Amino acid sequence: MIRNVLSIAGSDPSGGAGIQADLKAFSARGVYGMAALTALTAQNTQGVCGVHLVPAAFVADQIKAVFADVRVDAIKIGMIANAEIADAVADAIEPHKGIPIVLDPVMVAKGGASLLDLSAVDVLTRRLLPLATLLTPNLPEAAALLHGPSADTRADMAEQAQSLRALGPEAVLVKGGHLPSQESPDVLATAAGLSWFEGLRIPTANTHGTGCTLSSALAAELAKGATLPEAVADAKSYLAHAVAQADTLSVGSGHGPVQHFHELWTLREGHSR
């Protein structure tokens, strides 16, 4: 049976992040993707130049419409934007207990633009973190949620993962891509303790949408019945290969997207088949 996964996030018209990246990752990981939009952005590989928020009530209407008709096997939550939307999302998904929820606390775009109103951080923490099966912050996001400094060592990452888990999510994956190192380790904190997932830093500027892609791949794996460690291992491997193949694309002149379909597309004589 093909699993159905719902993304609740913002739109990226250049296709590398947000809803567009989520749907690509869902497809690449073999699940059927659905989307409820929280915001429209005007952005490309060089940055964000505008954001138009969807009214909170209509965000809720989109989610309710999906649940009224379609079996939902997992949820990925990305860009929330403000406190009203955070409350609306929490209200809409709270009645549906038992569905795996991956929460990617999107706060800042790759180019530096803020994607989360500061007033929303409190609502995100109080309402959405306790609903999450897995929280997936990068180092700046983890620091913002904890109102502290960004981790710059593995020991700091481990401590922050455990501190974030104490706020309510079932598990926390703190991503180490911002570490000042040639390595890119992630740490998973669960009730069973800490697990490390190693990775090497890949030399490319084309990393637009990596957080969206990883969290969507995680939601896809959880929808298919994987355990948390299995889902993290599979999703991290998928993203590493997508980043490694990012330079085969030619999209924009800034931070280009990763190659979501690296396992499906082959290049022969200059043509994708």
PDB file of C-alpha atoms in Angstrom:
ATOM      1  CA  MET A   1       0.000   0.000   0.000  1.00  0.00           C
ATOM      2  CA  ILE A   2       1.322   3.425  -0.958  1.00  0.00           C
ATOM      3  CA  ARG A   3       1.503   5.682   2.099  1.00  0.00           C
ATOM      4  CA  ASN A   4       0.122   9.231   2.129  1.00  0.00           C
ATOM      5  CA  VAL A   5       2.125  12.075   3.693  1.00  0.00           C
ATOM      6  CA  LEU A   6       0.929  15.633   4.299  1.00  0.00           C
ATOM      7  CA  SER A   7       3.288  18.606   4.298  1.00  0.00           C
ATOM      8  CA  ILE A   8       2.232  21.791   6.074  1.00  0.00           C
ATOM      9  CA  ALA A   9       4.708  24.440   4.917  1.00  0.00           C
ATOM     10  CA  GLY A  10       5.441  27.454   2.732  1.00  0.00           C
ATOM     11  CA  SER A  11       5.966  27.625  -1.015  1.00  0.00           C
ATOM     12  CA  ASP A  12       9.265  28.225  -2.838  1.00  0.00           C
ATOM     13  CA  PRO A  13       8.621  29.217  -6.476  1.00  0.00           C
ATOM     14  CA  SER A  14      12.200  28.332  -7.451  1.00  0.00           C
ATOM     15  CA  GLY A  15      11.441  24.728  -6.468  1.00  0.00           C
ATOM     16  CA  GLY A  16      14.336  23.963  -4.145  1.00  0.00           C
ATOM     17  CA  ALA A  17      12.806  24.302  -0.698  1.00  0.00           C
ATOM     18  CA  GLY A  18       9.441  24.391   1.054  1.00  0.00           C
ATOM     19  CA  ILE A  19       6.414  22.564  -0.310  1.00  0.00           C
ATOM     20  CA  GLN A  20       8.104  21.972  -3.662  1.00  0.00           C
ATOM     21  CA  ALA A  21      11.080  20.217  -2.062  1.00  0.00           C
ATOM     22  CA  ASP A  22       8.766  18.272   0.230  1.00  0.00           C
ATOM     23  CA  LEU A  23       6.700  16.889  -2.636  1.00  0.00           C
ATOM     24  CA  LYS A  24       9.832  15.955  -4.564  1.00  0.00           C
ATOM     25  CA  ALA A  25      11.293  14.159  -1.541  1.00  0.00           C
ATOM     26  CA  PHE A  26       8.005  12.336  -0.900  1.00  0.00           C
ATOM     27  CA  SER A  27       7.915  11.130  -4.491  1.00  0.00           C
ATOM     28  CA  ALA A  28      11.556  10.086  -4.440  1.00  0.00           C
ATOM     29  CA  ARG A  29      10.977   8.091  -1.233  1.00  0.00           C
ATOM     30  CA  GLY A  30       7.945   6.287  -2.631  1.00  0.00           C
ATOM     31  CA  VAL A  31       5.020   7.939  -0.848  1.00  0.00           C
ATOM     32  CA  TYR A  32       2.074  10.024  -2.070  1.00  0.00           C
ATOM     33  CA  GLY A  33       2.539  13.681  -1.175  1.00  0.00           C
ATOM     34  CA  MET A  34      -0.087  16.233  -0.157  1.00  0.00           C
ATOM     35  CA  ALA A  35       0.356  19.879   0.801  1.00  0.00           C
ATOM     36  CA  ALA A  36      -1.307  22.561   2.917  1.00  0.00           C
ATOM     37  CA  LEU A  37       0.292  25.952   2.280  1.00  0.00           C
ATOM     38  CA  THR A  38       1.046  28.349   5.122  1.00  0.00           C
ATOM     39  CA  ALA A  39       2.776  31.034   3.065  1.00  0.00           C
ATOM     40  CA  LEU A  40       3.736  32.120  -0.432  1.00  0.00           C
ATOM     41  CA  THR A  41       7.272  33.383  -0.798  1.00  0.00           C
ATOM     42  CA  ALA A  42       8.961  35.297  -3.591  1.00  0.00           C
ATOM     43  CA  GLN A  43      12.399  33.744  -3.635  1.00  0.00           C
ATOM     44  CA  ASN A  44      15.055  32.156  -5.768  1.00  0.00           C
ATOM     45  CA  THR A  45      18.476  30.623  -5.181  1.00  0.00           C
ATOM     46  CA  GLN A  46      19.841  34.029  -4.142  1.00  0.00           C
ATOM     47  CA  GLY A  47      17.357  34.754  -1.370  1.00  0.00           C
ATOM     48  CA  VAL A  48      13.855  35.684  -0.241  1.00  0.00           C
ATOM     49  CA  CYS A  49      12.444  39.030  -1.387  1.00  0.00           C
ATOM     50  CA  GLY A  50       8.854  38.713  -0.216  1.00  0.00           C
ATOM     51  CA  VAL A  51       6.456  36.678   1.933  1.00  0.00           C
ATOM     52  CA  HIS A  52       2.652  36.578   1.712  1.00  0.00           C
ATOM     53  CA  LEU A  53       1.019  34.677   4.566  1.00  0.00           C
ATOM     54  CA  VAL A  54      -2.023  32.471   4.109  1.00  0.00           C
ATOM     55  CA  PRO A  55      -4.768  33.389   6.618  1.00  0.00           C
ATOM     56  CA  ALA A  56      -4.587  31.045   9.615  1.00  0.00           C
ATOM     57  CA  ALA A  57      -8.206  29.933   9.248  1.00  0.00           C
ATOM     58  CA  PHE A  58      -7.597  28.920   5.627  1.00  0.00           C
ATOM     59  CA  VAL A  59      -4.483  26.964   6.617  1.00  0.00           C
ATOM     60  CA  ALA A  60      -6.708  25.024   8.997  1.00  0.00           C
ATOM     61  CA  ASP A  61      -9.336  24.571   6.262  1.00  0.00           C
ATOM     62  CA  GLN A  62      -6.746  22.986   3.967  1.00  0.00           C
ATOM     63  CA  ILE A  63      -5.658  20.520   6.648  1.00  0.00           C
ATOM     64  CA  LYS A  64      -9.226  19.638   7.594  1.00  0.00           C
ATOM     65  CA  ALA A  65     -10.164  19.092   3.933  1.00  0.00           C
ATOM     66  CA  VAL A  66      -7.358  16.554   3.537  1.00  0.00           C
ATOM     67  CA  PHE A  67      -8.254  14.671   6.716  1.00  0.00           C
ATOM     68  CA  ALA A  68     -11.957  14.642   5.770  1.00  0.00           C
ATOM     69  CA  ASP A  69     -11.206  12.573   2.676  1.00  0.00           C
ATOM     70  CA  VAL A  70      -7.721  11.041   2.719  1.00  0.00           C
ATOM     71  CA  ARG A  71      -5.923   8.620   5.038  1.00  0.00           C
ATOM     72  CA  VAL A  72      -2.870  10.482   6.366  1.00  0.00           C
ATOM     73  CA  ASP A  73       0.049   8.248   7.376  1.00  0.00           C
ATOM     74  CA  ALA A  74       2.490  10.975   8.442  1.00  0.00           C
ATOM     75  CA  ILE A  75       2.755  14.751   8.660  1.00  0.00           C
ATOM     76  CA  LYS A  76       5.700  17.036   8.015  1.00  0.00           C
ATOM     77  CA  ILE A  77       5.466  20.584   9.382  1.00  0.00           C
ATOM     78  CA  GLY A  78       7.797  23.237   7.982  1.00  0.00           C
ATOM     79  CA  MET A  79       7.366  27.007   7.737  1.00  0.00           C
ATOM     80  CA  ILE A  80       4.757  28.215  10.241  1.00  0.00           C
ATOM     81  CA  ALA A  81       5.472  31.967   9.960  1.00  0.00           C
ATOM     82  CA  ASN A  82       3.448  33.373  12.860  1.00  0.00           C
ATOM     83  CA  ALA A  83       1.660  32.570  16.116  1.00  0.00           C
ATOM     84  CA  GLU A  84      -1.831  32.514  14.584  1.00  0.00           C
ATOM     85  CA  ILE A  85      -0.829  29.922  11.997  1.00  0.00           C
ATOM     86  CA  ALA A  86       0.978  27.865  14.645  1.00  0.00           C
ATOM     87  CA  ASP A  87      -2.189  27.800  16.769  1.00  0.00           C
ATOM     88  CA  ALA A  88      -4.342  26.924  13.757  1.00  0.00           C
ATOM     89  CA  VAL A  89      -2.066  24.045  12.746  1.00  0.00           C
ATOM     90  CA  ALA A  90      -2.008  22.700  16.303  1.00  0.00           C
ATOM     91  CA  ASP A  91      -5.810  22.871  16.542  1.00  0.00           C
ATOM     92  CA  ALA A  92      -6.214  21.080  13.194  1.00  0.00           C
ATOM     93  CA  ILE A  93      -3.865  18.179  13.897  1.00  0.00           C
ATOM     94  CA  GLU A  94      -4.470  17.615  17.622  1.00  0.00           C
ATOM     95  CA  PRO A  95      -7.570  15.453  17.028  1.00  0.00           C
ATOM     96  CA  HIS A  96      -5.540  12.996  14.929  1.00  0.00           C
ATOM     97  CA  LYS A  97      -3.526  11.111  17.512  1.00  0.00           C
ATOM     98  CA  GLY A  98      -1.010   8.452  16.599  1.00  0.00           C
ATOM     99  CA  ILE A  99       0.118   9.843  13.255  1.00  0.00           C
ATOM    100  CA  PRO A 100       3.905  10.408  13.070  1.00  0.00           C
ATOM    101  CA  ILE A 101       4.683  14.135  12.939  1.00  0.00           C
ATOM    102  CA  VAL A 102       8.059  15.521  11.860  1.00  0.00           C
ATOM    103  CA  LEU A 103       8.481  19.152  12.866  1.00  0.00           C
ATOM    104  CA  ASP A 104      11.180  21.147  11.086  1.00  0.00           C
ATOM    105  CA  PRO A 105      11.308  24.498  12.934  1.00  0.00           C
ATOM    106  CA  VAL A 106      12.009  26.678   9.886  1.00  0.00           C
ATOM    107  CA  MET A 107      13.215  30.042  11.166  1.00  0.00           C
ATOM    108  CA  VAL A 108      15.705  31.489   8.678  1.00  0.00           C
ATOM    109  CA  ALA A 109      16.076  30.953   4.923  1.00  0.00           C
ATOM    110  CA  LYS A 110      19.403  29.944   3.401  1.00  0.00           C
ATOM    111  CA  GLY A 111      19.987  33.542   2.333  1.00  0.00           C
ATOM    112  CA  GLY A 112      19.367  34.895   5.845  1.00  0.00           C
ATOM    113  CA  ALA A 113      15.730  36.068   5.612  1.00  0.00           C
ATOM    114  CA  SER A 114      13.590  35.476   8.706  1.00  0.00           C
ATOM    115  CA  LEU A 115      10.770  32.986   8.093  1.00  0.00           C
ATOM    116  CA  LEU A 116       9.340  32.850  11.618  1.00  0.00           C
ATOM    117  CA  ASP A 117       7.868  35.729  13.589  1.00  0.00           C
ATOM    118  CA  LEU A 118       9.537  35.913  17.004  1.00  0.00           C
ATOM    119  CA  SER A 119       6.115  35.897  18.655  1.00  0.00           C
ATOM    120  CA  ALA A 120       5.493  32.489  17.103  1.00  0.00           C
ATOM    121  CA  VAL A 121       8.408  30.798  18.877  1.00  0.00           C
ATOM    122  CA  ASP A 122       6.445  30.589  22.129  1.00  0.00           C
ATOM    123  CA  VAL A 123       3.394  29.072  20.442  1.00  0.00           C
ATOM    124  CA  LEU A 124       5.586  26.691  18.450  1.00  0.00           C
ATOM    125  CA  THR A 125       7.217  25.561  21.695  1.00  0.00           C
ATOM    126  CA  ARG A 126       3.999  25.260  23.734  1.00  0.00           C
ATOM    127  CA  ARG A 127       1.634  23.832  21.118  1.00  0.00           C
ATOM    128  CA  LEU A 128       3.565  22.047  18.388  1.00  0.00           C
ATOM    129  CA  LEU A 129       6.622  20.587  20.104  1.00  0.00           C
ATOM    130  CA  PRO A 130       4.510  18.336  22.366  1.00  0.00           C
ATOM    131  CA  LEU A 131       2.705  16.987  19.274  1.00  0.00           C
ATOM    132  CA  ALA A 132       5.910  16.110  17.410  1.00  0.00           C
ATOM    133  CA  THR A 133       7.193  12.599  16.971  1.00  0.00           C
ATOM    134  CA  LEU A 134      10.489  14.080  15.804  1.00  0.00           C
ATOM    135  CA  LEU A 135      11.847  17.644  15.998  1.00  0.00           C
ATOM    136  CA  THR A 136      14.636  18.397  13.483  1.00  0.00           C
ATOM    137  CA  PRO A 137      16.413  21.692  14.283  1.00  0.00           C
ATOM    138  CA  ASN A 138      19.765  22.761  12.898  1.00  0.00           C
ATOM    139  CA  LEU A 139      22.189  24.362  15.346  1.00  0.00           C
ATOM    140  CA  PRO A 140      20.896  27.981  15.067  1.00  0.00           C
ATOM    141  CA  GLU A 141      17.296  26.757  15.356  1.00  0.00           C
ATOM    142  CA  ALA A 142      18.085  24.642  18.417  1.00  0.00           C
ATOM    143  CA  ALA A 143      19.743  27.656  20.035  1.00  0.00           C
ATOM    144  CA  ALA A 144      16.753  29.885  19.255  1.00  0.00           C
ATOM    145  CA  LEU A 145      14.274  27.404  20.706  1.00  0.00           C
ATOM    146  CA  LEU A 146      16.359  27.151  23.877  1.00  0.00           C
ATOM    147  CA  HIS A 147      17.133  30.901  24.011  1.00  0.00           C
ATOM    148  CA  GLY A 148      20.842  30.154  24.265  1.00  0.00           C
ATOM    149  CA  PRO A 149      24.075  30.068  22.247  1.00  0.00           C
ATOM    150  CA  SER A 150      24.533  27.897  19.193  1.00  0.00           C
ATOM    151  CA  ALA A 151      26.333  24.604  19.780  1.00  0.00           C
ATOM    152  CA  ASP A 152      29.851  24.335  18.403  1.00  0.00           C
ATOM    153  CA  THR A 153      30.846  20.925  19.801  1.00  0.00           C
ATOM    154  CA  ARG A 154      29.316  17.457  19.854  1.00  0.00           C
ATOM    155  CA  ALA A 155      28.883  17.723  23.609  1.00  0.00           C
ATOM    156  CA  ASP A 156      26.864  20.931  23.151  1.00  0.00           C
ATOM    157  CA  MET A 157      24.722  19.254  20.483  1.00  0.00           C
ATOM    158  CA  ALA A 158      23.962  16.309  22.754  1.00  0.00           C
ATOM    159  CA  GLU A 159      23.036  18.577  25.650  1.00  0.00           C
ATOM    160  CA  GLN A 160      20.745  20.696  23.489  1.00  0.00           C
ATOM    161  CA  ALA A 161      19.061  17.625  21.995  1.00  0.00           C
ATOM    162  CA  GLN A 162      18.184  16.392  25.468  1.00  0.00           C
ATOM    163  CA  SER A 163      17.036  19.856  26.575  1.00  0.00           C
ATOM    164  CA  LEU A 164      14.755  20.155  23.557  1.00  0.00           C
ATOM    165  CA  ARG A 165      13.306  16.700  24.146  1.00  0.00           C
ATOM    166  CA  ALA A 166      12.383  17.824  27.656  1.00  0.00           C
ATOM    167  CA  LEU A 167      10.077  20.403  26.024  1.00  0.00           C
ATOM    168  CA  GLY A 168       7.738  17.682  24.791  1.00  0.00           C
ATOM    169  CA  PRO A 169       8.636  16.018  21.483  1.00  0.00           C
ATOM    170  CA  GLU A 170       9.023  12.246  21.473  1.00  0.00           C
ATOM    171  CA  ALA A 171      12.465  12.571  19.884  1.00  0.00           C
ATOM    172  CA  VAL A 172      14.859  15.272  18.672  1.00  0.00           C
ATOM    173  CA  LEU A 173      17.378  15.167  15.830  1.00  0.00           C
ATOM    174  CA  VAL A 174      19.878  18.012  16.155  1.00  0.00           C
ATOM    175  CA  LYS A 175      21.631  18.474  12.818  1.00  0.00           C
ATOM    176  CA  GLY A 176      25.322  19.296  12.846  1.00  0.00           C
ATOM    177  CA  GLY A 177      25.701  20.864   9.424  1.00  0.00           C
ATOM    178  CA  HIS A 178      26.746  24.188  10.977  1.00  0.00           C
ATOM    179  CA  LEU A 179      29.568  22.677  13.039  1.00  0.00           C
ATOM    180  CA  PRO A 180      33.016  24.147  12.259  1.00  0.00           C
ATOM    181  CA  SER A 181      34.250  20.781  11.047  1.00  0.00           C
ATOM    182  CA  GLN A 182      34.790  18.684   7.942  1.00  0.00           C
ATOM    183  CA  GLU A 183      32.227  16.307   9.398  1.00  0.00           C
ATOM    184  CA  SER A 184      28.462  16.756   9.550  1.00  0.00           C
ATOM    185  CA  PRO A 185      27.161  14.580  12.402  1.00  0.00           C
ATOM    186  CA  ASP A 186      23.578  14.518  13.639  1.00  0.00           C
ATOM    187  CA  VAL A 187      22.482  13.388  17.104  1.00  0.00           C
ATOM    188  CA  LEU A 188      19.163  11.687  17.843  1.00  0.00           C
ATOM    189  CA  ALA A 189      17.755  11.937  21.364  1.00  0.00           C
ATOM    190  CA  THR A 190      15.014   9.457  22.290  1.00  0.00           C
ATOM    191  CA  ALA A 191      13.727   7.825  25.453  1.00  0.00           C
ATOM    192  CA  ALA A 192      16.405   5.180  24.901  1.00  0.00           C
ATOM    193  CA  GLY A 193      19.237   7.733  24.911  1.00  0.00           C
ATOM    194  CA  LEU A 194      21.496   9.307  22.293  1.00  0.00           C
ATOM    195  CA  SER A 195      22.488   7.959  18.874  1.00  0.00           C
ATOM    196  CA  TRP A 196      24.977   9.572  16.489  1.00  0.00           C
ATOM    197  CA  PHE A 197      24.688   9.507  12.714  1.00  0.00           C
ATOM    198  CA  GLU A 198      27.920  10.403  10.985  1.00  0.00           C
ATOM    199  CA  GLY A 199      28.416  12.208   7.711  1.00  0.00           C
ATOM    200  CA  LEU A 200      31.120  13.995   5.752  1.00  0.00           C
ATOM    201  CA  ARG A 201      30.716  17.580   4.597  1.00  0.00           C
ATOM    202  CA  ILE A 202      30.167  17.627   0.830  1.00  0.00           C
ATOM    203  CA  PRO A 203      31.951  20.454  -1.042  1.00  0.00           C
ATOM    204  CA  THR A 204      29.129  22.218  -2.890  1.00  0.00           C
ATOM    205  CA  ALA A 205      27.289  25.526  -2.655  1.00  0.00           C
ATOM    206  CA  ASN A 206      24.076  23.847  -3.794  1.00  0.00           C
ATOM    207  CA  THR A 207      22.399  23.090  -0.483  1.00  0.00           C
ATOM    208  CA  HIS A 208      19.129  25.005  -0.852  1.00  0.00           C
ATOM    209  CA  GLY A 209      16.317  23.090   0.849  1.00  0.00           C
ATOM    210  CA  THR A 210      18.413  20.515   2.691  1.00  0.00           C
ATOM    211  CA  GLY A 211      16.420  20.880   5.914  1.00  0.00           C
ATOM    212  CA  CYS A 212      13.075  20.611   4.113  1.00  0.00           C
ATOM    213  CA  THR A 213      14.291  17.604   2.163  1.00  0.00           C
ATOM    214  CA  LEU A 214      15.611  15.739   5.198  1.00  0.00           C
ATOM    215  CA  SER A 215      12.481  16.278   7.279  1.00  0.00           C
ATOM    216  CA  SER A 216      10.266  15.196   4.381  1.00  0.00           C
ATOM    217  CA  ALA A 217      12.334  12.062   3.813  1.00  0.00           C
ATOM    218  CA  LEU A 218      12.051  11.324   7.528  1.00  0.00           C
ATOM    219  CA  ALA A 219       8.260  11.687   7.406  1.00  0.00           C
ATOM    220  CA  ALA A 220       8.142   9.372   4.392  1.00  0.00           C
ATOM    221  CA  GLU A 221      10.167   6.685   6.157  1.00  0.00           C
ATOM    222  CA  LEU A 222       8.063   6.928   9.337  1.00  0.00           C
ATOM    223  CA  ALA A 223       4.898   6.652   7.217  1.00  0.00           C
ATOM    224  CA  LYS A 224       6.266   3.406   5.782  1.00  0.00           C
ATOM    225  CA  GLY A 225       6.727   2.008   9.290  1.00  0.00           C
ATOM    226  CA  ALA A 226      10.422   2.584   9.940  1.00  0.00           C
ATOM    227  CA  THR A 227      11.678   3.041  13.481  1.00  0.00           C
ATOM    228  CA  LEU A 228      13.174   6.419  14.341  1.00  0.00           C
ATOM    229  CA  PRO A 229      16.813   5.215  14.025  1.00  0.00           C
ATOM    230  CA  GLU A 230      16.000   3.473  10.730  1.00  0.00           C
ATOM    231  CA  ALA A 231      14.240   6.561   9.397  1.00  0.00           C
ATOM    232  CA  VAL A 232      17.152   8.837  10.343  1.00  0.00           C
ATOM    233  CA  ALA A 233      19.739   6.538   8.766  1.00  0.00           C
ATOM    234  CA  ASP A 234      17.776   6.165   5.517  1.00  0.00           C
ATOM    235  CA  ALA A 235      16.846   9.848   5.239  1.00  0.00           C
ATOM    236  CA  LYS A 236      20.371  11.045   6.011  1.00  0.00           C
ATOM    237  CA  SER A 237      21.815   8.699   3.373  1.00  0.00           C
ATOM    238  CA  TYR A 238      19.241   9.882   0.830  1.00  0.00           C
ATOM    239  CA  LEU A 239      20.045  13.542   1.518  1.00  0.00           C
ATOM    240  CA  ALA A 240      23.805  12.956   1.351  1.00  0.00           C
ATOM    241  CA  HIS A 241      23.465  11.481  -2.135  1.00  0.00           C
ATOM    242  CA  ALA A 242      21.080  14.285  -3.156  1.00  0.00           C
ATOM    243  CA  VAL A 243      23.647  16.874  -2.063  1.00  0.00           C
ATOM    244  CA  ALA A 244      26.493  14.961  -3.723  1.00  0.00           C
ATOM    245  CA  GLN A 245      24.581  15.061  -7.028  1.00  0.00           C
ATOM    246  CA  ALA A 246      23.404  18.680  -6.661  1.00  0.00           C
ATOM    247  CA  ASP A 247      26.018  19.982  -9.080  1.00  0.00           C
ATOM    248  CA  THR A 248      24.490  17.913 -11.894  1.00  0.00           C
ATOM    249  CA  LEU A 249      21.623  20.419 -11.883  1.00  0.00           C
ATOM    250  CA  SER A 250      21.855  23.914 -13.317  1.00  0.00           C
ATOM    251  CA  VAL A 251      19.358  25.987 -11.321  1.00  0.00           C
ATOM    252  CA  GLY A 252      20.080  29.620 -10.527  1.00  0.00           C
ATOM    253  CA  SER A 253      23.272  31.438  -9.623  1.00  0.00           C
ATOM    254  CA  GLY A 254      23.104  31.275  -5.805  1.00  0.00           C
ATOM    255  CA  HIS A 255      22.531  28.342  -3.459  1.00  0.00           C
ATOM    256  CA  GLY A 256      21.060  25.826  -5.869  1.00  0.00           C
ATOM    257  CA  PRO A 257      18.797  22.906  -4.924  1.00  0.00           C
ATOM    258  CA  VAL A 258      19.802  19.353  -4.155  1.00  0.00           C
ATOM    259  CA  GLN A 259      19.093  16.591  -6.666  1.00  0.00           C
ATOM    260  CA  HIS A 260      15.993  14.971  -5.168  1.00  0.00           C
ATOM    261  CA  PHE A 261      15.738  12.407  -7.950  1.00  0.00           C
ATOM    262  CA  HIS A 262      19.347  11.232  -8.012  1.00  0.00           C
ATOM    263  CA  GLU A 263      18.187   7.615  -7.715  1.00  0.00           C
ATOM    264  CA  LEU A 264      15.702   7.945 -10.572  1.00  0.00           C
ATOM    265  CA  TRP A 265      17.374  10.162 -13.163  1.00  0.00           C
ATOM    266  CA  THR A 266      20.448   9.235 -15.152  1.00  0.00           C
ATOM    267  CA  LEU A 267      22.449  11.516 -17.391  1.00  0.00           C
ATOM    268  CA  ARG A 268      23.317  10.144 -20.809  1.00  0.00           C
ATOM    269  CA  GLU A 269      24.853  12.199 -23.554  1.00  0.00           C
ATOM    270  CA  GLY A 270      23.780  15.401 -21.861  1.00  0.00           C
ATOM    271  CA  HIS A 271      20.117  14.409 -21.553  1.00  0.00           C
ATOM    272  CA  SER A 272      18.162  13.382 -18.484  1.00  0.00           C
ATOM    273  CA  ARG A 273      16.204  10.174 -18.961  1.00  0.00           C
TER     274      ARG A 273
END
